[in-house]
XYZ file of C-alpha atoms in Angstrom:
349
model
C -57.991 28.864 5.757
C -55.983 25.563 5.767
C -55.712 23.680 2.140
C -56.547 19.856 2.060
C -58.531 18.920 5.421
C -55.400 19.882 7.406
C -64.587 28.906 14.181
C -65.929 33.415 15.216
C -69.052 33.662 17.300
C -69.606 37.003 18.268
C -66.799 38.985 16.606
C -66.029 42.346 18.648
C -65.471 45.009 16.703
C -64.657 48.704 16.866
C -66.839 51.259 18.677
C -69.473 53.252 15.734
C -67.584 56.390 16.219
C -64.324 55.095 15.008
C -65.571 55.310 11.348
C -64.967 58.820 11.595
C -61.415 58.253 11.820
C -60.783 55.635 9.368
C -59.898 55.860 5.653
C -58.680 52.023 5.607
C -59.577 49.108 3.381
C -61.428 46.254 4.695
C -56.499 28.858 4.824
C -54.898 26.084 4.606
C -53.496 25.440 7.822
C -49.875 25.192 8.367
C -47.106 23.245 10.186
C -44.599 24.166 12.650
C -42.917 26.238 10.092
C -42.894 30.026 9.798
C -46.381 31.709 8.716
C -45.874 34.966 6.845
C -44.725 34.400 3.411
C -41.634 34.247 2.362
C -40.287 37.740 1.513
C -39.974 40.889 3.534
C -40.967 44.723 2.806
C -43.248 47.624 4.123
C -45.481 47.026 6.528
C -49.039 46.649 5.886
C -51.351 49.084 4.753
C -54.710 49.602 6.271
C -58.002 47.775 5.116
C -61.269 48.698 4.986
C -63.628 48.618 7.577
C -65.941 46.242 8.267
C -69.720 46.042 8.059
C -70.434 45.493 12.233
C -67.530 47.869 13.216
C -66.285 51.514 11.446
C -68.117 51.851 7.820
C -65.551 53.373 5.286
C -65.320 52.442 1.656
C -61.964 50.163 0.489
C -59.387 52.047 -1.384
C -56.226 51.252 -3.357
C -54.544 54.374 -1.834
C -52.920 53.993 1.377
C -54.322 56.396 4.168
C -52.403 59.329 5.395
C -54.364 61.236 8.290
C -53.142 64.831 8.819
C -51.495 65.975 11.978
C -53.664 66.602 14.502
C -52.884 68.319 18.003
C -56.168 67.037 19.464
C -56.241 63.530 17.989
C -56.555 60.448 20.306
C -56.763 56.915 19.821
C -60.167 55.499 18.855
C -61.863 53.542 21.902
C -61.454 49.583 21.122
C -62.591 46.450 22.866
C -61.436 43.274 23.610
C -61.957 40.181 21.135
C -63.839 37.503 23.141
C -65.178 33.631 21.187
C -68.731 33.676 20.561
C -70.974 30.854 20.258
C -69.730 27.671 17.766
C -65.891 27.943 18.720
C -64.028 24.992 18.669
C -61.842 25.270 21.973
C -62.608 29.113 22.492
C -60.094 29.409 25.075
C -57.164 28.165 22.580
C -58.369 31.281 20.240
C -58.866 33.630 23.191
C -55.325 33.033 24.728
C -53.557 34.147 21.512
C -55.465 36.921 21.386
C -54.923 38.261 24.561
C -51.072 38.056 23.787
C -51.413 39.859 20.760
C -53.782 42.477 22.217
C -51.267 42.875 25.238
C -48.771 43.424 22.320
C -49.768 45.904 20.391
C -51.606 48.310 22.717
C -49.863 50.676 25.432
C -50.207 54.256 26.795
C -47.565 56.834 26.871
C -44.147 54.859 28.276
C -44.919 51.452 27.336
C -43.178 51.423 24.134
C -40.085 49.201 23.132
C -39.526 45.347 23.516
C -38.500 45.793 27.359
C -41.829 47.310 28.017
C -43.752 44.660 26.262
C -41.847 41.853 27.727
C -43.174 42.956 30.657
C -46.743 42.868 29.557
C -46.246 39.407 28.208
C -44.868 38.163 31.818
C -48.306 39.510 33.476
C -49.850 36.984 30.972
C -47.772 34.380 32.725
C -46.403 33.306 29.330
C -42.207 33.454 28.224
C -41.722 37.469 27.734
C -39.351 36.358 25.271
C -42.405 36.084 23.130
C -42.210 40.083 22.527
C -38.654 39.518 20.822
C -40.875 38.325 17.757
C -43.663 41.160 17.846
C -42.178 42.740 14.732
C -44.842 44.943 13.398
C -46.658 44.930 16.654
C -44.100 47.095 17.962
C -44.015 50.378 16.202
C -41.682 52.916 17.640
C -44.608 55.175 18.725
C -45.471 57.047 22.374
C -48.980 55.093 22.542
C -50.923 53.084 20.179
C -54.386 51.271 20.299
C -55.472 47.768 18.773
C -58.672 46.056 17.665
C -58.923 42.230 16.954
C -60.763 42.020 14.002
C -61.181 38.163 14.125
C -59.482 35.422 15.056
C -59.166 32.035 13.159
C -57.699 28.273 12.970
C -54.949 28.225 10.766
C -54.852 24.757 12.179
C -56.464 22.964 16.012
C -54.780 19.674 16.474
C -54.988 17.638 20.205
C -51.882 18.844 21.616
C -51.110 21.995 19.328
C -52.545 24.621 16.991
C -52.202 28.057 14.969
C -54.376 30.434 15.596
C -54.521 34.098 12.929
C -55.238 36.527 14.647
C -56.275 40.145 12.375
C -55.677 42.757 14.005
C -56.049 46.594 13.324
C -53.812 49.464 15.091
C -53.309 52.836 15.460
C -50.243 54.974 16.369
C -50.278 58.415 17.852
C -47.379 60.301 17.779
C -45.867 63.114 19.714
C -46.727 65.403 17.508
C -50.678 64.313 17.331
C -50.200 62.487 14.088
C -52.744 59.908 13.873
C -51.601 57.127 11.482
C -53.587 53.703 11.391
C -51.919 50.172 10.281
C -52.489 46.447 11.679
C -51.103 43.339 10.428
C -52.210 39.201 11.192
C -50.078 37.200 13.282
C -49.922 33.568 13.316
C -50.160 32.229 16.728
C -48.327 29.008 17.441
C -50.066 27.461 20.420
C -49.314 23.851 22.577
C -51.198 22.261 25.066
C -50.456 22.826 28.713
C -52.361 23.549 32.137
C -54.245 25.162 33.457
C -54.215 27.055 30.062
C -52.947 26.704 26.574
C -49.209 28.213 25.978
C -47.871 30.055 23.427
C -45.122 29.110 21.627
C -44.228 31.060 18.719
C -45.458 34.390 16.742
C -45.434 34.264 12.913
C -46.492 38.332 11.678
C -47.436 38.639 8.440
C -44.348 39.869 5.934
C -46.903 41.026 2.778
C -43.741 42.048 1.008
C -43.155 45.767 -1.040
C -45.877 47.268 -2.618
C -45.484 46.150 -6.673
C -44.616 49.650 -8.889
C -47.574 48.956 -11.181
C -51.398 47.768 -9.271
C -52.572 44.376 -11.356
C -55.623 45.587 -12.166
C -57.632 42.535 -10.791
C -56.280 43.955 -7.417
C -57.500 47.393 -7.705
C -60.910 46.813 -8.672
C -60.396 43.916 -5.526
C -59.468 46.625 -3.402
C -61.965 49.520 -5.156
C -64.955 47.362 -4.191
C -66.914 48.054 -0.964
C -68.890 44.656 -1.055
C -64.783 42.536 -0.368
C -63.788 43.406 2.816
C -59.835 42.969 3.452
C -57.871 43.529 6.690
C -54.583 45.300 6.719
C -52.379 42.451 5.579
C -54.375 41.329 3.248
C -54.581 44.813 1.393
C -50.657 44.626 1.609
C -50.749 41.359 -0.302
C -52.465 42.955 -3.335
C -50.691 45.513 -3.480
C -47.629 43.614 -3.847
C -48.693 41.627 -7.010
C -48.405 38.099 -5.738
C -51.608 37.211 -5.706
C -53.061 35.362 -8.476
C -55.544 36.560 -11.088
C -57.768 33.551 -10.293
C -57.834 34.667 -6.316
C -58.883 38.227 -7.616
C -61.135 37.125 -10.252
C -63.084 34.944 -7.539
C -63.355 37.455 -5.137
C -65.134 39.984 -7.345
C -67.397 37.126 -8.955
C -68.699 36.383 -5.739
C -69.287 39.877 -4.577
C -71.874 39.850 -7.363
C -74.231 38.226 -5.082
C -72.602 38.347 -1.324
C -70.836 41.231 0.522
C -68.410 39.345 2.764
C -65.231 39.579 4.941
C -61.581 38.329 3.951
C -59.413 37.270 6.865
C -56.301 35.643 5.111
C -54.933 36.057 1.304
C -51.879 35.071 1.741
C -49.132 36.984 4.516
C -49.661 35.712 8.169
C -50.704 32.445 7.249
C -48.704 28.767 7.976
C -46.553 27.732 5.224
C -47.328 24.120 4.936
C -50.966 22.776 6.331
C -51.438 22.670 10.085
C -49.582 18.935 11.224
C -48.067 18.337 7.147
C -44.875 18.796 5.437
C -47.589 19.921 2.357
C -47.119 23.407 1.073
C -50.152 25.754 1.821
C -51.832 27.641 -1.155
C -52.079 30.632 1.081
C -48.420 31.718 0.747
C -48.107 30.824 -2.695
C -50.503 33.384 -3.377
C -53.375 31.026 -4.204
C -56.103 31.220 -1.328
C -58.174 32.700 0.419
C -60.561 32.427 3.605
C -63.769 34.056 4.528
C -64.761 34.487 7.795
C -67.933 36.620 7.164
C -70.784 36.358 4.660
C -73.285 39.260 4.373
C -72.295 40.412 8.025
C -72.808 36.717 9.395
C -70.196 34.817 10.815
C -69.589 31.358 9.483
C -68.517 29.735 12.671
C -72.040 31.174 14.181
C -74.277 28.770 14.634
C -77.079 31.336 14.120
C -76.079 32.449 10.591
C -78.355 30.165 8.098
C -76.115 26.886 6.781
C -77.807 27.869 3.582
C -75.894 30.929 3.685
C -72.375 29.223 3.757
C -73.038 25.803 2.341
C -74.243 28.430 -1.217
C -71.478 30.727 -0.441
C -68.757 27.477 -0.748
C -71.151 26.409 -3.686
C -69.806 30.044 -5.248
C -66.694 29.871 -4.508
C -66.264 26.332 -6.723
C -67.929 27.935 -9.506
C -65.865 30.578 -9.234
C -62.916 28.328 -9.637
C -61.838 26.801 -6.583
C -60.667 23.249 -6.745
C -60.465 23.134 -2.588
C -63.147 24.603 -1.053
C -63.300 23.987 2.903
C -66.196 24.966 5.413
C -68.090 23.565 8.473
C -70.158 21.264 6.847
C -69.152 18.456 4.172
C -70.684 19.038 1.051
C -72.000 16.754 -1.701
C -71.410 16.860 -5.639
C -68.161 18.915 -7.238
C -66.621 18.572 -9.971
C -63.936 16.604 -8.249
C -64.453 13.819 -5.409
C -62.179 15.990 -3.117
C -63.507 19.284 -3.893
C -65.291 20.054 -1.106
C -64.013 19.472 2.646
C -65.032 19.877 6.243
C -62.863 19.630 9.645
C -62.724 21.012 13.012
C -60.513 23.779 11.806
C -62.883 25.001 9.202
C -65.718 25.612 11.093
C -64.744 29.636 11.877
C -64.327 30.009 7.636
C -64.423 29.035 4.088
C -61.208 28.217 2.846
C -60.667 28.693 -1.396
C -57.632 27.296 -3.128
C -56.797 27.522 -6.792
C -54.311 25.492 -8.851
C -52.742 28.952 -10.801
């Protein structure tokens, strides 16, 4: 996730029968700056599912349910830290902002509503003035925390991504799923960590012609992307060499993408030094062959050869949990406490 040195247990996931309703696809840290990248458009499209929640296959299509008099919003459950975490109650405190944010029944739409939700967390309400995309104008709407990851963890501060899927359900029955990644700003305080600041993810317009690196990205079932990632390749600002890497490595690993480049800091967590993330240059995996890195079940021969990949698939800054040997630079492999919940990829171009 972060660039240069700048964690999810048990991710919780969607109940089995909400594949039936899905037809969605699928780090350097950053400073105090804003996260999403710098350019504004559509909001995100849906990704695909992943392999421990709903099952559907990635597509370069956006979804468009049908009306449906009968529909209702899939059953979801809260995101709680697993095992490995580094401070799991940082992580779990933006997430229960962001879950308090984006869900309500009929009558709790609107900013005053949420504000209000956002006081019962005892944190500023003023916080829902920045929900942006979390705040469709919709009657009710349901959301699922995908995963939830370090953009940076410092002593006395950190950013915490949270992915997020969502659904709306409209008057009329309609149906219509989305989701986004927010970037968390977080400072110490007691008893509990505060929040600070939200950074959603601002992917940008969809580009008039699909590079064709991102649709076969977004075409294949072993890359997982959440919404705002799909939004980023379907904008054209990623780079060939992000694309090209991804579908190198799904030659040999099925895995999980949790941040291209929307929804991520702009410089790396505690730097004035610009992120590759929003430059269209990264990316971070938080799941490898339905294991999660920060887990400290899943084999370390699983991710230590998955970061080996990801070098030989180009990747001058490769960042995990553990500090590996060899490269073909001194520097290109790194290890810190915000890396232990994902591989982080950079390129040069």
């Amino acid at each position: 996730m972060t660039d240069l040195p700048c964690t999810p247990g048990r991710r919780t996931v969607l109940a089995g029968g909400l594949a039936v309703l899905l037809g969605v696809a699928g780090c350097g840290s950053g400073s105090s700056g804003r996260s999403s990248a710098p350019s504004s458009g559509t909001a995100p499209s849906p990704s695909t599912a992943t392999p421990t929640g709903p099952t559907t296959p990635s597509s370069s299509a956006p979804a468009s349910p049908a009306p449906s008099p009968s529909a209702t919003l899939p059953a979801t459950t809260p995101w709680e830290p697993g095992p490995g975490e580094v401070s799991p109650d940082v992580k779990r405190r933006a997430v229960e902002l962001v879950e308090a944010l984006g869900a309500w029944s009929t009558g709790g739409q609107g900013v005053a509503a949420a504000q209000q939700r956002v006081a019962a967390l005892g944190l500023p309400p003023s916080l829902a003035d920045q929900a942006g995309p979390l705040l469709p104008a919709a009657p009710q709407a349901a959301l699922q925390v995908v995963d939830a990851q370090y953009g940076g963890i410092l002593a006395d501060s950190a950013s915490v991504l949270v992915v997020c899927r969502q659904w709306t359900l409209a008057a009329d029955g309609t149906l219509t799923p989305g989701g986004t990644t927010v970037d968390v700003r977080l400072s110490r305080a007691e008893p509990r960590w505060t929040v600070t600041a939200l950074h959603p993810a601002d992917p940008g317009p969809a580009a008039a012609t699909l590079p064709t690196a991102a649709a076969q990205v977004l075409a294949e079932q072993r890359i997982q992307l959440p919404p705002a990632a799909v939004a980023d390749l379907r904008s054209g600002t990623v780079h060939d060499s992000v694309l090209q890497a991804m579908l190198a490595l799904s030659r040999d690993y099925t895995f999980q993408v949790s941040v291209v480049r929307s929804g991520h800091p702009l410089n790396v967590f505690g730097t004035t030094r610009p992120s590759d993330h929003p430059q269209g240059r990264a990316f971070d995996t938080w799941q490898i062959d339905g294991r999660p890195v920060v887990d400290p079940a899943t084999p370390p021969e699983l991710v230590d050869g998955f970061m080996r990949a990801v070098a030989a698939a180009g990747s001058y800054n490769v960042g995990g949990p553990r500090q590996l040997s060899g490269g073909r630079t001194a520097n290109q492999f790194f290890s810190d406490p915000t890396h232990q919940d994902h591989v982080h990829a950079g390129f040069l171009t």
